[in-house]
Coordinates of C-alpha atoms and ligand atoms in Angstrom, one line a residue:
X434 CA 3.0 -85.8 18.7
X435 CA 4.7 -82.5 19.6
X436 CA 6.4 -81.9 16.2
X437 CA 5.7 -83.2 12.8
X438 CA 7.7 -82.5 9.7
X439 CA 5.9 -83.1 6.5
X440 CA 8.1 -83.2 3.3
X441 CA 10.4 -80.4 4.5
X442 CA 12.8 -79.0 2.0
X443 CA 15.5 -76.4 2.4
X444 CA 17.4 -75.4 -0.8
X445 CA 20.1 -72.7 -0.9
X446 CA 20.6 -70.9 -4.2
X447 CA 24.2 -70.8 -5.5
X448 CA 25.3 -68.8 -8.6
X449 CA 28.2 -69.8 -10.8
X450 CA 29.5 -69.7 -14.3
X451 CA 30.3 -66.6 -16.5
X452 CA 29.1 -63.4 -14.7
X453 CA 27.5 -65.7 -12.0
X454 CA 24.5 -66.1 -14.3
X455 CA 23.9 -69.8 -13.7
X456 CA 21.7 -70.6 -10.7
X457 CA 21.7 -74.0 -9.0
X458 CA 20.5 -75.2 -5.7
X459 CA 22.1 -76.9 -2.8
X460 CA 19.4 -79.2 -1.6
X461 CA 20.5 -79.3 2.0
X462 CA 17.2 -80.9 3.2
X463 CA 15.2 -82.5 0.5
X464 CA 11.8 -83.9 1.6
X465 CA 12.1 -85.0 5.2
X466 CA 9.0 -86.3 7.0
X467 CA 9.3 -87.1 10.7
X468 CA 7.1 -87.2 13.8
X469 CA 8.5 -86.6 17.3
X470 CA 6.6 -87.5 20.4
X471 CA 6.3 -85.3 23.4
X472 CA 9.0 -86.0 26.0
X473 CA 11.2 -88.1 23.7
X474 CA 14.9 -87.7 22.9
X475 CA 15.0 -88.1 19.1
X476 CA 18.5 -88.6 17.8
X477 CA 19.3 -87.3 14.3
X478 CA 22.6 -88.7 13.0
X479 CA 24.6 -88.1 9.9
X480 CA 28.0 -87.2 8.5
X481 CA 29.0 -83.5 7.8
X482 CA 27.0 -82.3 4.8
X483 CA 24.1 -84.7 5.5
X484 CA 21.8 -81.7 6.2
X485 CA 21.1 -82.6 9.9
X486 CA 22.0 -79.2 11.3
X487 CA 20.1 -77.4 8.5
X488 CA 17.0 -79.4 9.4
X489 CA 17.4 -78.3 13.0
X490 CA 17.9 -74.7 12.1
X491 CA 14.8 -74.9 9.9
X492 CA 12.7 -76.3 12.7
X493 CA 13.5 -73.4 15.0
X494 CA 13.1 -70.8 12.3
X495 CA 16.7 -69.8 11.7
X496 CA 16.2 -70.9 8.1
X497 CA 12.9 -70.5 6.4
X498 CA 11.8 -73.8 4.7
X499 CA 11.7 -73.9 0.9
X500 CA 8.7 -76.2 1.0
X501 CA 6.8 -78.5 3.3
X502 CA 5.1 -78.2 6.7
X503 CA 6.5 -77.9 10.2
X504 CA 3.6 -78.6 12.6
X505 CA 4.4 -77.8 16.2
X506 CA 1.5 -78.5 18.6
X507 CA -0.9 -78.4 15.7
X508 CA 0.3 -75.1 14.2
X509 CA 2.1 -74.9 10.9
X510 CA 5.4 -73.0 11.6
X511 CA 6.6 -73.2 8.0
X512 CA 4.1 -70.5 6.9
X513 CA 4.3 -68.7 10.3
X514 CA 1.0 -67.1 9.6
X515 CA -2.1 -66.6 11.7
X516 CA -0.2 -67.2 15.0
X517 CA 1.7 -65.4 17.7
X518 CA 5.2 -66.0 16.3
X519 CA 6.8 -64.7 19.5
X520 CA 4.8 -67.1 21.7
X521 CA 5.6 -70.1 19.4
X522 CA 9.3 -69.3 19.1
X523 CA 9.5 -69.2 22.9
X524 CA 8.5 -72.8 23.0
X525 CA 11.2 -73.9 20.5
X526 CA 14.9 -73.2 21.4
X527 CA 18.3 -74.3 20.2
X528 CA 21.7 -75.0 21.8
X529 CA 24.5 -74.7 19.3
X530 CA 27.6 -76.8 18.9
X531 CA 30.2 -74.2 19.8
X532 CA 29.5 -72.2 22.9
X533 CA 32.5 -70.0 22.2
X534 CA 30.9 -68.5 19.1
X535 CA 27.2 -68.7 20.2
X536 CA 27.8 -66.4 23.2
X537 CA 28.5 -62.7 22.6
X538 CA 32.0 -62.0 24.1
X539 CA 31.0 -58.4 24.8
X540 CA 28.0 -59.3 27.0
X541 CA 28.2 -60.5 30.6
X542 CA 26.5 -63.8 31.5
X543 CA 23.7 -61.7 33.1
X544 CA 23.2 -59.7 29.9
X545 CA 23.2 -62.9 27.8
X546 CA 20.7 -64.7 30.0
X547 CA 18.5 -61.6 30.5
X548 CA 18.1 -60.8 26.8
X549 CA 15.6 -63.6 25.9
X550 CA 13.5 -62.6 29.0
X551 CA 13.5 -59.0 27.8
X552 CA 12.7 -60.0 24.2
X553 CA 9.7 -62.0 25.4
X554 CA 8.8 -59.3 28.0
X555 CA 9.0 -61.7 30.9
X556 CA 9.1 -60.4 34.5
X557 CA 10.2 -57.2 36.2
X558 CA 13.9 -56.4 36.6
X559 CA 13.8 -57.9 40.1
X560 CA 11.9 -61.0 38.9
X561 CA 14.3 -61.5 36.0
X562 CA 17.3 -61.4 38.4
X563 CA 15.7 -64.1 40.5
X564 CA 15.1 -66.1 37.4
X565 CA 18.8 -65.8 36.3
X566 CA 19.9 -67.1 39.7
X567 CA 17.6 -70.0 39.4
X568 CA 18.9 -70.7 35.9
X569 CA 22.5 -70.8 37.0
X570 CA 21.5 -73.3 39.8
X571 CA 19.8 -75.5 37.3
X572 CA 22.9 -75.7 35.1
X573 CA 25.0 -76.2 38.3
X574 CA 27.0 -73.0 38.1
X575 CA 27.5 -70.4 41.0
X576 CA 25.5 -67.2 40.8
X577 CA 28.7 -65.1 40.9
X578 CA 29.2 -66.0 37.3
X579 CA 26.4 -63.6 36.3
X580 CA 29.0 -60.8 36.4
X581 CA 31.6 -62.7 34.3
X582 CA 32.2 -62.5 30.5
X583 CA 32.3 -65.8 28.5
X584 CA 36.1 -65.6 28.1
X585 CA 36.4 -66.2 31.9
X586 CA 34.6 -69.6 31.6
X587 CA 35.8 -73.0 30.4
X588 CA 34.2 -74.6 27.3
X589 CA 31.9 -76.8 29.5
X590 CA 30.8 -73.8 31.6
X591 CA 30.0 -71.8 28.5
X592 CA 27.9 -74.6 27.1
X593 CA 26.0 -74.7 30.5
X594 CA 25.3 -71.0 30.0
X595 CA 24.1 -71.7 26.5
X596 CA 21.8 -74.3 27.9
X597 CA 20.6 -71.9 30.6
X598 CA 19.8 -69.3 27.9
X599 CA 17.7 -71.8 26.0
X600 CA 15.9 -72.7 29.2
X601 CA 15.3 -69.1 30.2
X602 CA 12.0 -68.8 28.2
X603 CA 10.7 -72.1 29.4
X604 CA 10.7 -74.0 26.1
X605 CA 9.0 -77.3 25.4
X606 CA 11.2 -78.4 22.5
X607 CA 15.0 -77.9 22.2
X608 CA 17.2 -78.6 19.2
X609 CA 20.6 -79.7 20.5
X610 CA 23.0 -79.2 17.6
X611 CA 26.0 -81.4 18.5
X612 CA 26.0 -79.9 22.0
X613 CA 29.1 -81.8 23.2
X614 CA 31.3 -82.2 20.2
X615 CA 33.2 -79.0 20.8
X616 CA 33.9 -79.9 24.4
X617 CA 36.8 -81.8 26.1
X618 CA 36.0 -85.5 26.5
X619 CA 36.3 -85.1 30.2
X620 CA 33.2 -82.7 30.4
X621 CA 31.1 -84.2 27.6
X622 CA 29.5 -86.8 29.9
X623 CA 28.7 -84.2 32.5
X624 CA 26.9 -82.0 30.0
X625 CA 25.0 -85.0 28.6
X626 CA 23.9 -86.0 32.1
X627 CA 22.8 -82.4 32.8
X628 CA 20.8 -82.3 29.6
X629 CA 19.1 -85.6 30.5
X630 CA 18.2 -84.5 34.0
X631 CA 16.8 -81.2 32.7
X632 CA 14.7 -83.0 30.2
X633 CA 13.1 -85.0 33.0
X634 CA 12.7 -82.1 35.3
X635 CA 11.1 -79.8 32.7
X636 CA 9.3 -82.4 30.6
X637 CA 11.4 -81.3 27.5
X638 CA 11.5 -82.9 24.1
X639 CA 14.9 -82.9 22.3
X640 CA 15.9 -83.2 18.7
X641 CA 19.5 -84.3 19.4
X642 CA 21.7 -83.8 16.4
X643 CA 25.0 -85.6 16.4
X644 CA 27.4 -87.7 14.3
X645 CA 28.1 -89.9 17.3
X646 CA 26.1 -93.1 17.2
X647 CA 27.6 -94.4 20.5
X648 CA 26.2 -91.4 22.2
X649 CA 22.8 -92.0 20.7
X650 CA 22.8 -95.6 21.9
X651 CA 22.8 -94.2 25.5
X652 CA 20.5 -91.2 25.3
X653 CA 18.0 -91.4 22.4
X654 CA 14.6 -93.2 22.4
X655 CA 14.6 -93.2 18.6
X656 CA 17.3 -92.6 16.0
X657 CA 17.1 -91.3 12.4
X658 CA 19.9 -91.4 9.9
X659 CA 20.3 -88.7 7.3
X660 CA 22.3 -88.8 4.1
X661 CA 22.5 -86.0 1.5
X662 CA 19.4 -84.2 2.8
X663 CA 17.2 -87.3 3.0
X664 CA 16.3 -89.8 5.6
X665 CA 17.7 -93.4 5.2
X666 CA 16.3 -95.1 8.3
X667 CA 14.3 -94.3 11.4
X668 CA 13.8 -96.8 14.3
X669 CA 13.6 -97.1 18.1
X670 CA 17.1 -97.1 19.5
X671 CA 17.2 -100.8 20.6
X672 CA 15.9 -102.0 17.3
X673 CA 18.2 -99.7 15.4
X674 CA 21.3 -101.2 16.9
X675 CA 20.0 -104.8 16.9
X676 CA 18.5 -104.8 13.4
X677 CA 19.9 -102.1 11.2
X678 CA 18.6 -102.4 7.6
X679 CA 19.8 -99.6 5.4
X680 CA 23.3 -100.3 3.9
X681 CA 24.4 -96.8 5.0
X682 CA 23.3 -97.5 8.6
X683 CA 25.1 -100.8 8.6
X684 CA 28.2 -99.0 7.3
X685 CA 28.0 -96.4 10.1
X686 CA 27.4 -99.0 12.8
X687 CA 30.2 -101.2 11.6
X688 CA 32.7 -98.4 12.0
X689 CA 31.8 -97.5 15.7
X690 CA 34.8 -98.3 17.9
X691 CA 33.9 -100.8 20.7
X692 CA 35.8 -101.9 23.8
X693 CA 34.4 -105.4 24.4
X694 CA 34.2 -108.6 22.4
X695 CA 30.5 -108.8 23.2
X696 CA 29.8 -105.4 21.6
X697 CA 32.0 -106.4 18.6
X698 CA 29.9 -109.5 18.0
X699 CA 26.7 -107.3 17.9
X700 CA 28.1 -105.0 15.2
X701 CA 27.1 -105.6 11.5
X702 CA 29.8 -107.0 9.3
X703 CA 32.3 -104.3 8.5
X704 CA 31.5 -102.5 5.2
X705 CA 33.4 -99.7 3.8
X706 CA 31.6 -97.3 1.4
X707 CA 33.2 -96.4 -2.0
X708 CA 34.4 -92.8 -2.4
X709 CA 33.3 -89.6 -0.7
X710 CA 29.9 -88.1 0.1
X711 CA 28.8 -86.4 -3.2
X712 CA 28.0 -82.7 -3.4
X713 CA 24.3 -81.9 -2.6
X714 CA 24.4 -79.7 -5.8
X715 CA 25.0 -82.8 -7.9
X716 CA 23.0 -85.4 -6.0
X717 CA 23.1 -88.8 -7.8
X718 CA 19.9 -89.7 -9.6
X719 CA 17.6 -92.2 -7.8
X720 CA 19.1 -93.2 -4.4
X721 CA 21.6 -90.6 -3.2
X722 CA 23.7 -93.3 -1.6
X723 CA 24.0 -95.4 -4.8
X724 CA 27.5 -94.2 -5.8
X725 CA 28.9 -95.6 -2.5
X726 CA 26.6 -98.5 -1.8
X727 CA 28.0 -102.0 -2.2
X728 CA 24.5 -103.4 -2.9
X729 CA 23.4 -100.9 -5.6
X730 CA 21.1 -102.3 -8.3
X731 CA 20.0 -100.8 -11.6
X732 CA 16.8 -99.5 -10.2
X733 CA 18.8 -97.5 -7.6
X734 CA 20.0 -95.1 -10.4
X735 CA 16.5 -94.8 -11.9
X736 CA 14.1 -94.4 -8.9
X737 CA 14.3 -92.7 -5.6
X738 CA 13.5 -95.3 -2.9
X739 CA 10.2 -94.8 -1.1
X740 CA 9.6 -94.9 2.6
X741 CA 8.9 -98.5 3.7
X742 CA 7.6 -99.5 7.1
X743 CA 9.1 -102.7 8.2
X744 CA 7.0 -102.5 11.4
X745 CA 5.0 -99.8 13.1
X746 CA 8.1 -97.8 14.2
X747 CA 10.9 -98.9 11.9
X748 CA 11.1 -97.3 8.5
X749 CA 13.8 -97.6 5.8
X750 CA 14.3 -95.8 2.5
X751 CA 16.0 -98.4 0.3
X752 CA 15.0 -100.4 -2.8
X753 CA 16.1 -103.7 -1.1
X754 CA 13.0 -103.4 1.0
X755 CA 10.6 -101.6 -1.4
X756 CA 8.9 -104.7 -2.9
X757 CA 8.3 -106.9 0.1
X758 CA 7.1 -104.6 2.8
X759 CA 4.3 -102.2 3.6
X760 CA 4.7 -98.7 2.2
X761 CA 2.9 -96.0 3.8
X762 CA 2.5 -92.5 5.3
X763 CA 2.7 -91.7 8.9
X764 CA -0.4 -92.0 11.0
X765 CA -0.3 -88.4 12.0
X766 CA -3.2 -88.8 14.5
X767 CA -1.0 -90.9 16.8
Ligands
SF4_10 FE1 21.9 -99.1 -1.9 FE2 20.0 -99.1 -3.7 FE3 19.4 -99.3 -1.1 FE4 20.3 -97.0 -2.2 S1 18.4 -98.0 -2.7 S2 20.9 -98.0 -0.3 S3 21.8 -97.8 -3.6 S4 20.5 -100.8 -2.3

């Protein structure tokens, strides 16, 4: 394992009421445990407000976790104590959804790409320039772009610069936060292909965050579904699409648009959830999905479903499976 999340929580305080005296918490991520293998592309899927991006930001240290452990190559990042923070943060990078806002419009591409090298004190001025040229080659852009400002580039080219910036410090693990969803459809495929070839070439591990299940079918080795800050289901991609178990997963899969009759026949029966995703401040008791679930039972309002392993790699968090299968914790020694 390269990364292990152990009961990670990220709560944001919100004040309201008379004189803003009442304090409540948005439980954006609420007890997520995951293990990601070196070299894999792990897909994390959910609707807006599911907490998937907050989880990614917490992994790379943009947010500090409220509780739980983030173990990266054996070191606990959540406490970020007793370690060289700079060296660890070099190994964990992020590519944001919107390259337009993630690149500083006042900096040239050279300044943007050189900054992480300077922060991490890598190379002389001449060596850094050589490195920047190499980075542009890797993301298939001409080196003349070093002198341009982001506004002179298209959305796809800006995202390539954002990818080059993440690669500059030679990371091992990259969080990709919806890296193609702000791009034109015509360039999305090219950026995905670039990300896949870079992963192979540099032995990278990706946490690929998206709301696009069709994309995950083509790129991820395993897929996890999040809903209201918690995991619903985790499975290898082929099994995930062939044998979805959680009612929420089935609902998401049944709504994917397909082009062939064969694909249509593989989809679960169409199910439409009731209502809207609830606020993470007022999460329903028991199972967070129960207010929308067509199969909800009495116990779903009383108890939170536990993690159930249906086989070694397929887990589901739902009372429909709690009684008949093996419950257990991860084998973290794997
Ligand atoms: Fe539906 Fe209950 Fe399963 Fe939640 S635990 S998904 S409410 S059946």
